[in-house]
Tab-separated table of C-alpha atoms (C1' of nucleotides) in Angstrom:
chain	number	residue	atom	x	y	z
A	1484	MET	CA	-30.244	-11.147	30.755
A	1485	VAL	CA	-28.564	-8.747	33.099
A	1486	PHE	CA	-25.683	-11.104	33.225
A	1487	LEU	CA	-25.434	-11.156	29.462
A	1488	THR	CA	-25.360	-7.386	29.218
A	1489	LYS	CA	-22.670	-7.153	31.806
A	1490	LEU	CA	-20.662	-9.760	29.850
A	1491	CYS	CA	-21.033	-7.710	26.668
A	1492	LEU	CA	-19.793	-4.589	28.425
A	1493	MET	CA	-16.808	-6.396	29.843
A	1494	HIS	CA	-16.169	-7.782	26.362
A	1495	LEU	CA	-16.351	-4.302	24.829
A	1496	CYS	CA	-13.934	-2.983	27.404
A	1497	TYR	CA	-11.443	-5.729	26.607
A	1498	MET	CA	-11.533	-5.051	22.885
A	1499	HIS	CA	-11.172	-1.328	23.241
A	1500	LYS	CA	-8.449	-1.791	25.830
A	1501	THR	CA	-6.491	-3.839	23.386
A	1502	ILE	CA	-6.628	-1.325	20.560
A	1503	ASN	CA	-6.090	1.633	22.876
A	1504	SER	CA	-2.923	0.186	24.284
A	1505	HIS	CA	-1.765	-0.507	20.763
A	1506	ILE	CA	-2.454	3.136	19.851
A	1507	ASN	CA	-0.633	4.418	22.932
A	1508	SER	CA	2.365	2.247	22.138
A	1509	HIS	CA	2.851	4.452	19.054
A	1510	ILE	CA	1.459	7.896	19.933
A	1511	LYS	CA	0.424	9.913	22.935
A	1512	THR	CA	-3.256	10.740	22.984
A	1513	SER	CA	-5.584	12.677	25.226
A	1514	GLU	CA	-8.705	10.962	26.680
A	1515	LYS	CA	-10.790	13.047	24.347
A	1516	GLU	CA	-8.906	12.010	21.223
A	1517	LEU	CA	-9.119	8.373	22.231
A	1518	SER	CA	-12.827	8.577	22.835
A	1519	ILE	CA	-13.407	10.109	19.420
A	1520	PHE	CA	-11.614	7.174	17.978
A	1521	ASN	CA	-13.338	4.565	20.127
A	1522	ALA	CA	-16.716	5.907	19.223
A	1523	SER	CA	-16.102	5.002	15.580
A	1524	LEU	CA	-15.214	1.413	16.154
A	1525	ASN	CA	-17.581	-1.504	15.619
A	1526	GLU	CA	-17.128	-5.028	16.910
A	1527	ILE	CA	-17.098	-7.959	14.621
A	1528	ALA	CA	-16.957	-11.666	15.471
A	1529	ILE	CA	-16.087	-14.118	12.700
A	1530	THR	CA	-15.657	-17.898	12.778
A	1531	LYS	CA	-12.964	-19.963	11.109
A	1532	GLY	CA	-13.489	-20.286	7.389
A	1533	GLN	CA	-15.706	-17.234	7.124
A	1534	PHE	CA	-14.875	-14.352	4.821
A	1535	LEU	CA	-14.387	-10.746	5.910
A	1536	LEU	CA	-13.958	-9.661	2.323
A	1537	LYS	CA	-14.259	-11.065	-1.189
A	1538	PRO	CA	-13.254	-9.732	-4.592
A	1539	GLY	CA	-15.524	-7.264	-6.314
A	1540	THR	CA	-16.673	-5.622	-3.126
A	1541	HIS	CA	-16.762	-1.885	-2.580
A	1542	VAL	CA	-14.529	-1.703	0.501
A	1543	LYS	CA	-15.585	0.723	3.208
A	1544	HIS	CA	-13.782	-0.734	6.277
A	1545	GLU	CA	-10.434	-1.554	7.685
A	1546	TYR	CA	-10.108	-4.130	10.485
A	1547	PHE	CA	-8.039	-4.398	13.657
A	1548	VAL	CA	-7.497	-7.921	14.990
A	1549	VAL	CA	-8.183	-8.120	18.727
A	1550	LYS	CA	-8.039	-11.929	18.801
A	1551	GLY	CA	-7.600	-14.568	16.151
A	1552	CYS	CA	-5.868	-15.079	12.831
A	1553	LEU	CA	-6.810	-14.294	9.240
A	1554	LYS	CA	-5.228	-14.505	5.824
A	1555	ALA	CA	-5.450	-11.977	3.023
A	1556	TYR	CA	-4.925	-13.463	-0.420
A	1557	TYR	CA	-5.472	-13.178	-4.120
A	1558	SER	CA	-6.701	-16.180	-6.039
A	1559	ASP	CA	-5.287	-16.604	-9.517
A	1560	SER	CA	-6.946	-18.041	-12.637
A	1561	LYS	CA	-5.873	-21.595	-11.629
A	1562	GLY	CA	-7.401	-21.117	-8.154
A	1563	ASN	CA	-4.073	-20.866	-6.384
A	1564	GLN	CA	-3.986	-18.669	-3.307
A	1565	HIS	CA	-1.300	-16.057	-3.090
A	1566	ILE	CA	-1.139	-14.883	0.507
A	1567	ILE	CA	-0.255	-11.245	0.851
A	1568	GLN	CA	-0.610	-11.060	4.664
A	1569	PHE	CA	-1.338	-13.139	7.766
A	1570	ALA	CA	-3.045	-10.968	10.380
A	1571	ILE	CA	-2.955	-11.841	14.075
A	1572	GLU	CA	-3.509	-9.894	17.270
A	1573	ASN	CA	-2.744	-6.148	16.988
A	1574	TRP	CA	-2.532	-6.109	13.220
A	1575	TRP	CA	-4.647	-4.044	10.894
A	1576	VAL	CA	-5.924	-5.924	7.860
A	1577	GLY	CA	-7.851	-4.845	4.810
A	1578	ASP	CA	-7.599	-4.152	1.103
A	1579	PHE	CA	-5.866	-0.846	1.374
A	1580	ASP	CA	-5.892	-0.250	-2.355
A	1581	ALA	CA	-9.614	-0.690	-2.557
A	1582	PHE	CA	-10.111	1.227	0.685
A	1583	TYR	CA	-8.026	4.266	-0.146
A	1584	ASN	CA	-8.344	4.452	-3.903
A	1585	GLN	CA	-11.992	3.470	-4.180
A	1586	VAL	CA	-11.451	0.643	-6.557
A	1587	PRO	CA	-13.219	-2.715	-6.319
A	1588	SER	CA	-11.486	-5.239	-4.095
A	1589	GLU	CA	-9.529	-8.117	-5.619
A	1590	LEU	CA	-8.689	-9.632	-2.256
A	1591	PHE	CA	-10.067	-12.438	-0.141
A	1592	ILE	CA	-9.784	-12.028	3.621
A	1593	GLU	CA	-10.640	-15.227	5.442
A	1594	ALA	CA	-10.517	-16.208	9.036
A	1595	ILE	CA	-8.026	-19.058	9.813
A	1596	GLU	CA	-9.212	-19.042	13.458
A	1597	ASP	CA	-12.389	-17.767	15.119
A	1598	SER	CA	-11.592	-14.094	15.403
A	1599	GLN	CA	-12.664	-10.916	17.125
A	1600	LEU	CA	-12.170	-7.676	15.200
A	1601	LEU	CA	-12.818	-3.987	15.400
A	1602	SER	CA	-13.759	-2.240	12.208
A	1603	ILE	CA	-13.574	1.381	11.192
A	1604	HIS	CA	-15.525	3.027	8.349
A	1605	TYR	CA	-13.792	5.129	5.685
A	1606	ASP	CA	-15.966	8.151	6.387
A	1607	SER	CA	-15.416	7.882	10.162
A	1608	LEU	CA	-11.675	7.750	9.563
A	1609	GLN	CA	-11.652	10.928	7.445
A	1610	LYS	CA	-13.583	12.666	10.242
A	1611	ILE	CA	-11.157	11.391	12.834
A	1612	TYR	CA	-8.262	12.756	10.780
A	1613	ASN	CA	-9.831	16.182	10.934
A	1614	LYS	CA	-11.055	16.098	14.529
A	1615	ALA	CA	-8.088	14.324	16.046
A	1616	PRO	CA	-5.161	14.749	13.678
A	1617	ILE	CA	-2.883	12.820	15.970
A	1618	PHE	CA	-4.303	9.761	14.256
A	1619	GLU	CA	-2.671	10.858	11.012
A	1620	ARG	CA	0.526	10.188	12.923
A	1621	TYR	CA	-0.676	6.805	14.191
A	1622	PHE	CA	-1.467	5.556	10.745
A	1623	ARG	CA	1.582	7.188	9.198
A	1624	ILE	CA	3.796	5.264	11.631
A	1625	LEU	CA	1.971	1.979	11.145
A	1626	THR	CA	2.039	2.304	7.392
A	1627	THR	CA	5.707	3.177	7.385
A	1628	GLN	CA	6.506	0.104	9.490
A	1629	ALA	CA	4.311	-2.059	7.231
A	1630	PHE	CA	6.126	-0.569	4.228
A	1631	ILE	CA	9.483	-1.431	5.742
A	1632	ALA	CA	8.357	-4.996	6.519
A	1633	GLN	CA	7.143	-5.454	2.952
A	1634	ARG	CA	10.438	-4.107	1.547
A	1635	LYS	CA	12.230	-6.769	3.514
A	1636	ARG	CA	9.865	-9.383	2.131
A	1637	ILE	CA	10.604	-8.252	-1.459
A	1638	LEU	CA	14.293	-8.348	-0.671
A	1639	SER	CA	14.096	-11.860	0.577
A	1640	THR	CA	12.407	-13.053	-2.639
A	1641	LEU	CA	15.136	-11.303	-4.601
A	1642	GLU	CA	18.155	-12.598	-2.761
A	1643	LYS	CA	17.367	-15.769	-0.921
A	1644	HIS	CA	16.703	-19.392	-1.726
A	1645	THR	CA	13.471	-20.908	-0.554
A	1646	GLN	CA	15.086	-22.660	2.474
A	1647	GLU	CA	16.576	-19.403	3.703
A	1648	ARG	CA	13.329	-17.537	3.088
A	1649	TYR	CA	11.442	-20.158	5.089
A	1650	LEU	CA	13.872	-19.873	7.968
A	1651	LYS	CA	13.649	-16.108	7.854
A	1652	PHE	CA	9.852	-16.343	7.885
A	1653	CYS	CA	9.899	-18.579	10.967
A	1654	GLN	CA	12.312	-16.186	12.669
A	1655	THR	CA	10.314	-13.103	11.812
A	1656	TYR	CA	6.913	-14.551	12.568
A	1657	PRO	CA	7.446	-17.380	15.123
A	1658	ASN	CA	3.887	-16.960	16.403
A	1659	ILE	CA	2.318	-17.124	13.016
A	1660	LYS	CA	4.340	-20.181	11.955
A	1661	ASP	CA	2.686	-22.266	14.660
A	1662	ARG	CA	-0.853	-21.140	13.958
A	1663	VAL	CA	-1.053	-21.531	10.229
A	1664	PRO	CA	-1.005	-24.684	8.098
A	1665	ASN	CA	2.190	-25.290	6.147
A	1666	TYR	CA	0.537	-25.069	2.771
A	1667	ASN	CA	-0.493	-21.544	3.606
A	1668	ILE	CA	3.123	-20.685	4.470
A	1669	ALA	CA	4.038	-22.175	1.058
A	1670	ASN	CA	1.436	-19.931	-0.546
A	1671	TYR	CA	2.918	-16.937	1.332
A	1672	LEU	CA	6.415	-17.727	0.170
A	1673	GLY	CA	5.235	-18.456	-3.357
A	1674	VAL	CA	6.458	-22.072	-3.468
A	1675	SER	CA	4.644	-25.371	-3.789
A	1676	PRO	CA	3.609	-27.233	-0.607
A	1677	GLU	CA	5.583	-30.252	-1.768
A	1678	ASN	CA	8.714	-28.158	-2.053
A	1679	LEU	CA	8.205	-26.665	1.433
A	1680	SER	CA	7.633	-30.167	2.856
A	1681	ARG	CA	10.954	-31.319	1.406
A	1682	ILE	CA	12.681	-28.342	2.773
A	1683	ARG	CA	11.279	-28.955	6.253
A	1684	LYS	CA	12.344	-32.573	6.040
A	1685	ASN	CA	15.818	-31.447	5.031
A	1686	LEU	CA	16.007	-29.089	7.993
A	1687	LYS	CA	15.159	-31.867	10.476
A	1688	SER	CA	18.267	-33.880	9.596
B	316	MET	CA	29.155	36.602	-10.170
B	317	VAL	CA	25.882	38.421	-10.119
B	318	PHE	CA	24.812	36.253	-13.032
B	319	LEU	CA	25.746	33.128	-11.116
B	320	THR	CA	23.797	34.124	-8.039
B	321	LYS	CA	20.809	34.873	-10.131
B	322	LEU	CA	21.104	31.530	-11.768
B	323	CYS	CA	21.277	29.787	-8.406
B	324	LEU	CA	18.153	31.558	-7.261
B	325	MET	CA	16.304	30.602	-10.400
B	326	HIS	CA	17.515	27.083	-9.874
B	327	LEU	CA	16.295	27.098	-6.258
B	328	CYS	CA	12.904	28.305	-7.327
B	329	TYR	CA	12.626	25.538	-9.861
B	330	MET	CA	13.447	22.848	-7.358
B	331	HIS	CA	11.121	24.156	-4.629
B	332	LYS	CA	8.417	24.709	-7.267
B	333	THR	CA	8.626	21.077	-8.223
B	334	ILE	CA	8.345	19.708	-4.720
B	335	ASN	CA	5.685	22.185	-3.737
B	336	SER	CA	3.459	21.233	-6.572
B	337	HIS	CA	3.934	17.637	-5.633
B	338	ILE	CA	2.892	18.403	-2.097
B	339	ASN	CA	-0.148	20.334	-3.277
B	340	SER	CA	-1.228	17.463	-5.483
B	341	HIS	CA	-1.750	15.486	-2.256
B	342	ILE	CA	-2.684	17.989	0.443
B	343	LYS	CA	-3.866	21.547	0.814
B	344	THR	CA	-1.300	23.748	2.588
B	345	SER	CA	-1.113	27.398	3.671
B	346	GLU	CA	1.794	29.565	2.516
B	347	LYS	CA	3.114	29.426	6.058
B	348	GLU	CA	3.106	25.664	6.277
B	349	LEU	CA	4.808	25.427	2.932
B	350	SER	CA	7.513	27.889	3.905
B	351	ILE	CA	8.196	25.930	7.103
B	352	PHE	CA	8.717	22.887	4.951
B	353	ASN	CA	10.800	24.653	2.283
B	354	ALA	CA	13.124	26.142	4.878
B	355	SER	CA	14.177	22.637	5.889
B	356	LEU	CA	15.184	21.440	2.405
B	357	ASN	CA	18.720	21.265	1.135
B	358	GLU	CA	19.750	20.988	-2.456
B	359	ILE	CA	22.005	18.202	-3.661
B	360	ALA	CA	23.490	17.580	-7.060
B	361	ILE	CA	24.925	14.150	-7.832
B	362	THR	CA	26.455	12.786	-11.021
B	363	LYS	CA	25.878	9.438	-12.688
B	364	GLY	CA	27.639	6.669	-10.806
B	365	GLN	CA	27.948	8.595	-7.531
B	366	PHE	CA	26.431	7.189	-4.306
B	367	LEU	CA	23.930	8.971	-2.170
B	368	LEU	CA	24.111	6.266	0.416
B	369	LYS	CA	26.176	3.169	1.225
B	370	PRO	CA	25.737	0.345	3.782
B	371	GLY	CA	26.822	0.951	7.332
B	372	THR	CA	25.845	4.626	7.293
B	373	HIS	CA	23.848	6.322	10.039
B	374	VAL	CA	21.005	7.664	7.878
B	375	LYS	CA	19.765	11.148	8.711
B	376	HIS	CA	18.139	12.200	5.440
B	377	GLU	CA	15.441	11.326	2.954
B	378	TYR	CA	15.638	12.533	-0.587
B	379	PHE	CA	13.177	13.935	-3.105
B	380	VAL	CA	14.131	13.579	-6.767
B	381	VAL	CA	13.639	16.818	-8.674
B	382	LYS	CA	15.454	15.630	-11.745
B	383	GLY	CA	17.322	12.447	-12.617
B	384	CYS	CA	17.198	8.755	-11.896
B	385	LEU	CA	18.605	6.599	-9.080
B	386	LYS	CA	18.546	3.010	-7.966
B	387	ALA	CA	18.297	1.744	-4.417
B	388	TYR	CA	19.674	-1.802	-3.971
B	389	TYR	CA	21.153	-4.373	-1.637
B	390	SER	CA	24.253	-6.204	-2.603
B	391	ASP	CA	24.367	-9.868	-1.599
B	392	SER	CA	27.421	-11.944	-0.681
B	393	LYS	CA	28.072	-12.797	-4.348
B	394	GLY	CA	27.970	-9.090	-5.231
B	395	ASN	CA	24.628	-9.303	-7.040
B	396	GLN	CA	22.515	-6.203	-6.848
B	397	HIS	CA	18.930	-6.586	-5.770
B	398	ILE	CA	17.096	-3.409	-6.751
B	399	ILE	CA	14.394	-2.459	-4.306
B	400	GLN	CA	13.446	0.806	-6.046
B	401	PHE	CA	14.098	2.982	-9.037
B	402	ALA	CA	13.567	6.658	-8.183
B	403	ILE	CA	12.812	9.241	-10.831
B	404	GLU	CA	11.231	12.736	-10.760
B	405	ASN	CA	8.797	13.321	-7.887
B	406	TRP	CA	9.755	10.179	-5.935
B	407	TRP	CA	11.145	10.122	-2.435
B	408	VAL	CA	14.012	7.773	-1.961
B	409	GLY	CA	15.995	6.691	1.100
B	410	ASP	CA	16.598	3.800	3.448
B	411	PHE	CA	13.409	4.147	5.451
B	412	ASP	CA	14.247	1.365	7.875
B	413	ALA	CA	17.551	3.068	8.775
B	414	PHE	CA	15.922	6.487	8.744
B	415	TYR	CA	12.937	5.750	10.989
B	416	ASN	CA	14.311	2.972	13.143
B	417	GLN	CA	17.799	4.319	13.655
B	418	VAL	CA	19.580	1.212	12.489
B	419	PRO	CA	22.620	1.219	10.220
B	420	SER	CA	21.816	1.346	6.504
B	421	GLU	CA	22.208	-1.833	4.420
B	422	LEU	CA	21.289	-0.088	1.223
B	423	PHE	CA	23.158	1.437	-1.692
B	424	ILE	CA	21.576	4.391	-3.425
B	425	GLU	CA	23.364	5.220	-6.667
B	426	ALA	CA	22.640	7.755	-9.383
B	427	ILE	CA	21.905	6.187	-12.776
B	428	GLU	CA	21.706	9.652	-14.290
B	429	ASP	CA	23.055	13.047	-13.179
B	430	SER	CA	20.428	14.084	-10.682
B	431	GLN	CA	19.165	16.986	-8.638
B	432	LEU	CA	17.674	16.222	-5.209
B	433	LEU	CA	16.241	17.871	-2.202
B	434	SER	CA	17.113	16.415	1.150
B	435	ILE	CA	15.346	16.684	4.504
B	436	HIS	CA	17.007	15.930	7.850
B	437	TYR	CA	15.382	13.598	10.399
B	438	ASP	CA	15.274	16.267	13.139
B	439	SER	CA	13.816	18.849	10.805
B	440	LEU	CA	11.111	16.451	9.794
B	441	GLN	CA	10.130	15.790	13.396
B	442	LYS	CA	9.880	19.542	13.963
B	443	ILE	CA	7.803	19.977	10.824
B	444	TYR	CA	5.411	17.270	12.055
B	445	ASN	CA	4.855	19.312	15.192
B	446	LYS	CA	4.784	22.766	13.646
B	447	ALA	CA	2.852	21.881	10.555
B	448	PRO	CA	1.020	18.613	11.218
B	449	ILE	CA	-0.541	18.662	7.754
B	450	PHE	CA	2.743	17.060	6.657
B	451	GLU	CA	1.827	14.007	8.723
B	452	ARG	CA	-0.988	13.622	6.211
B	453	TYR	CA	1.330	14.200	3.229
B	454	PHE	CA	3.697	11.451	4.267
B	455	ARG	CA	0.864	9.204	5.392
B	456	ILE	CA	-0.680	9.373	1.957
B	457	LEU	CA	2.653	8.857	0.184
B	458	THR	CA	3.543	5.936	2.373
B	459	THR	CA	0.140	4.356	1.870
B	460	GLN	CA	0.461	4.604	-1.883
B	461	ALA	CA	4.022	3.236	-1.739
B	462	PHE	CA	2.761	0.379	0.425
B	463	ILE	CA	0.043	-0.435	-2.116
B	464	ALA	CA	2.530	-0.381	-4.960
B	465	GLN	CA	4.829	-2.760	-3.048
B	466	ARG	CA	1.949	-5.082	-2.319
B	467	LYS	CA	1.295	-5.271	-6.042
B	468	ARG	CA	4.960	-6.037	-6.617
B	469	ILE	CA	4.896	-8.864	-4.082
B	470	LEU	CA	1.736	-10.214	-5.657
B	471	SER	CA	3.269	-10.241	-9.115
B	472	THR	CA	6.260	-12.303	-7.844
B	473	LEU	CA	3.800	-14.721	-6.287
B	474	GLU	CA	1.450	-15.201	-9.157
B	475	LYS	CA	3.154	-14.380	-12.419
B	476	HIS	CA	5.838	-15.807	-14.653
B	477	THR	CA	8.846	-13.673	-15.538
B	478	GLN	CA	7.518	-12.680	-18.944
B	479	GLU	CA	4.223	-11.451	-17.452
B	480	ARG	CA	6.106	-9.660	-14.701
B	481	TYR	CA	8.305	-7.907	-17.237
B	482	LEU	CA	5.320	-6.799	-19.226
B	483	LYS	CA	3.639	-5.564	-16.064
B	484	PHE	CA	6.762	-3.664	-15.135
B	485	CYS	CA	6.880	-1.971	-18.568
B	486	GLN	CA	3.221	-1.093	-18.265
B	487	THR	CA	3.502	0.247	-14.729
B	488	TYR	CA	6.778	2.163	-15.277
B	489	PRO	CA	7.026	2.937	-18.982
B	490	ASN	CA	9.209	5.982	-18.258
B	491	ILE	CA	11.630	4.017	-16.104
B	492	LYS	CA	11.865	1.195	-18.588
B	493	ASP	CA	13.444	3.460	-21.210
B	494	ARG	CA	15.934	5.112	-18.876
B	495	VAL	CA	17.453	2.136	-17.148
B	496	PRO	CA	19.704	-0.610	-18.560
B	497	ASN	CA	18.017	-3.975	-19.019
B	498	TYR	CA	20.265	-5.797	-16.602
B	499	ASN	CA	19.045	-3.443	-13.912
B	500	ILE	CA	15.466	-4.337	-14.779
B	501	ALA	CA	16.508	-7.963	-14.460
B	502	ASN	CA	17.964	-7.151	-11.016
B	503	TYR	CA	14.700	-5.510	-10.070
B	504	LEU	CA	12.625	-8.484	-11.179
B	505	GLY	CA	15.039	-10.922	-9.564
B	506	VAL	CA	15.944	-12.811	-12.736
B	507	SER	CA	19.182	-13.161	-14.685
B	508	PRO	CA	19.959	-10.660	-17.452
B	509	GLU	CA	20.279	-13.568	-19.891
B	510	ASN	CA	16.807	-14.722	-19.069
B	511	LEU	CA	15.360	-11.262	-19.523
B	512	SER	CA	17.203	-10.945	-22.835
B	513	ARG	CA	15.635	-14.169	-24.080
B	514	ILE	CA	12.209	-12.988	-22.916
B	515	ARG	CA	12.596	-9.715	-24.757
B	516	LYS	CA	13.639	-11.626	-27.894
B	517	ASN	CA	10.626	-13.847	-27.561
B	518	LEU	CA	8.323	-10.861	-27.249
B	519	LYS	CA	9.613	-9.300	-30.493
B	520	SER	CA	8.468	-12.260	-32.607
C	1329	DA	C1'	-14.262	-44.888	18.523
C	1330	DG	C1'	-14.833	-44.930	13.597
C	1331	DT	C1'	-15.404	-42.561	9.476
C	1332	DA	C1'	-14.653	-38.573	6.538
C	1333	DT	C1'	-11.934	-34.761	5.428
C	1334	DT	C1'	-7.990	-32.189	5.213
C	1335	DA	C1'	-3.016	-31.733	5.466
C	1336	DA	C1'	1.583	-33.448	4.841
C	1337	DT	C1'	4.843	-36.465	2.803
C	1338	DT	C1'	7.286	-39.063	-0.739
C	1339	DG	C1'	8.577	-40.491	-5.419
C	1340	DA	C1'	9.028	-39.754	-10.558
C	1341	DT	C1'	9.146	-36.611	-14.202
C	1342	DT	C1'	9.214	-32.167	-16.384
C	1343	DT	C1'	10.435	-27.375	-16.865
C	1344	DA	C1'	11.781	-22.569	-16.184
C	1345	DG	C1'	15.411	-20.332	-15.310
C	1346	DA	C1'	20.424	-20.064	-13.478
C	1347	DT	C1'	24.980	-20.525	-14.643
C	1348	DC	C1'	28.977	-20.733	-17.611
C	1349	DA	C1'	31.165	-19.181	-21.705
C	1350	DA	C1'	31.746	-16.575	-25.694
C	1351	DG	C1'	30.768	-13.089	-29.014
C	1352	DA	C1'	28.163	-9.026	-30.992
C	1353	DA	C1'	26.502	-4.521	-30.592
C	1354	DG	C1'	26.501	0.077	-28.389
C	1355	DA	C1'	28.402	3.672	-26.067
C	1356	DT	C1'	32.425	6.552	-24.354
C	1357	DT	C1'	36.674	8.534	-24.512
C	1358	DG	C1'	41.457	9.894	-25.842
D	142	DC	C1'	38.191	7.079	-35.708
D	143	DA	C1'	40.295	3.626	-33.228
D	144	DA	C1'	40.288	1.692	-28.778
D	145	DT	C1'	38.132	0.543	-24.618
D	146	DC	C1'	34.455	-0.315	-21.781
D	147	DT	C1'	29.771	-1.544	-21.108
D	148	DT	C1'	25.608	-3.786	-22.280
D	149	DC	C1'	23.166	-7.182	-24.731
D	150	DT	C1'	22.643	-11.527	-27.049
D	151	DT	C1'	23.152	-16.423	-28.057
D	152	DG	C1'	24.279	-21.236	-27.103
D	153	DA	C1'	25.082	-25.328	-24.018
D	154	DT	C1'	24.614	-27.333	-19.688
D	155	DC	C1'	22.955	-27.759	-15.005
D	156	DT	C1'	19.766	-27.260	-11.102
D	157	DA	C1'	15.951	-25.916	-8.038
D	158	DA	C1'	11.561	-26.269	-7.932
D	159	DA	C1'	6.913	-27.247	-10.361
D	160	DT	C1'	3.902	-30.695	-11.540
D	161	DC	C1'	1.727	-35.198	-11.446
D	162	DA	C1'	0.433	-39.082	-8.734
D	163	DA	C1'	-0.124	-41.773	-4.776
D	164	DT	C1'	0.292	-42.655	0.150
D	165	DT	C1'	0.420	-41.598	4.955
D	166	DA	C1'	-0.626	-38.690	8.842
D	167	DA	C1'	-3.484	-35.684	11.305
D	168	DT	C1'	-8.055	-33.333	12.355
D	169	DA	C1'	-12.759	-32.922	12.458
D	170	DC	C1'	-17.298	-34.861	12.664
D	171	DT	C1'	-21.647	-37.491	14.370
DNA sequence: AGTATTAATTGATTTAGATCAAGAAGATTG
DNA sequence: CAATCTTCTTGATCTAAATCAATTAATACT
């Protein structure tokens, strides 16, 4: 029992260490600011195939991936998945529209691997913004970078053929490419798995 | 001459008034914070067909549209325009990747109508963030909303047919739809002008 | 290891939309 | 108000990719 407690503490340290170094790679914080932030985080463990979020939910949390891999997707009327984001280590994931604009979620977020996450509650975040406004900067920078990445994704759908877009995807996310089934990459690119398979075959020769 | 000066002052007031009410629709500011911000803005007038930005430029400014309409686009090797954004009144426009990450611009920004803009310099903005950190919040909120809008755009290319995407575009941006030539809307949607024309014909009947 | 399940591949057919080409309708300008 | 330039439309053809269908390969399960 003592052993277990110790393990949990070590575990907690590891998760906080991960997010804190991510924070400090973007902004400079004091010990106090960091501890205000850390105090608001909750740990979540989720196994492959489990859902973090489903449509129709009132979303109160955003999630930081410490370890693992998830996909965020919409499901259309035919049941096709349209993947909006893969989230791996050091990414934030959530339904930002539902979270910030207080509308019901339309998004599925599902674990592709067993994953460890940290969650933050909407109310906690608002308090953090007031008590430690440096975190406005942290999220401003992250959102700006995410915005730029999305802009590039839009551009690639506008100007490139599927083969080029697939190659670009592999180049941009080499680590994701090897952790995710190909039909999910097809979903992300918005093409059929058959088409992606043929493209991959074509690239081999 | 006196008359002209007076006119310019009135003009200045109008432009600042526009951006200040936009700011105050998102955050609460003191007079002092607002005046710090206002002091960093420069006025720009640009006529239809002129460029605010071209590829290869070292980007030092972002722009707020007080009046007018612009398009931001990439031009591919065949000379096709891929429109990433239409900017009308109360929108910020710029090459955010080039601006924030100090890489050369790849973007054209061109006036579709005669336009009045306010520009802010990168260095000024950094100073504002330190002197009046409430503006971190302003830009965090704007970027978050822009991020959400882009996510919806990505989703629509993943799940919808061109006709549905065109209807969605008209619904989301009714004011832009009527100010921009159809072939530019086709560029934005990533389809040929001929195809959009046929879709529009089909919708009439 | 052997079975069940899930993922990837391959082939045949269909389709939405691109491309090519020409003309009509609007808008601008001398 | 011609004349020019720009935008939009229409038709014919071509092509990338979707869809449908079946098989093979890879994982997971007990």
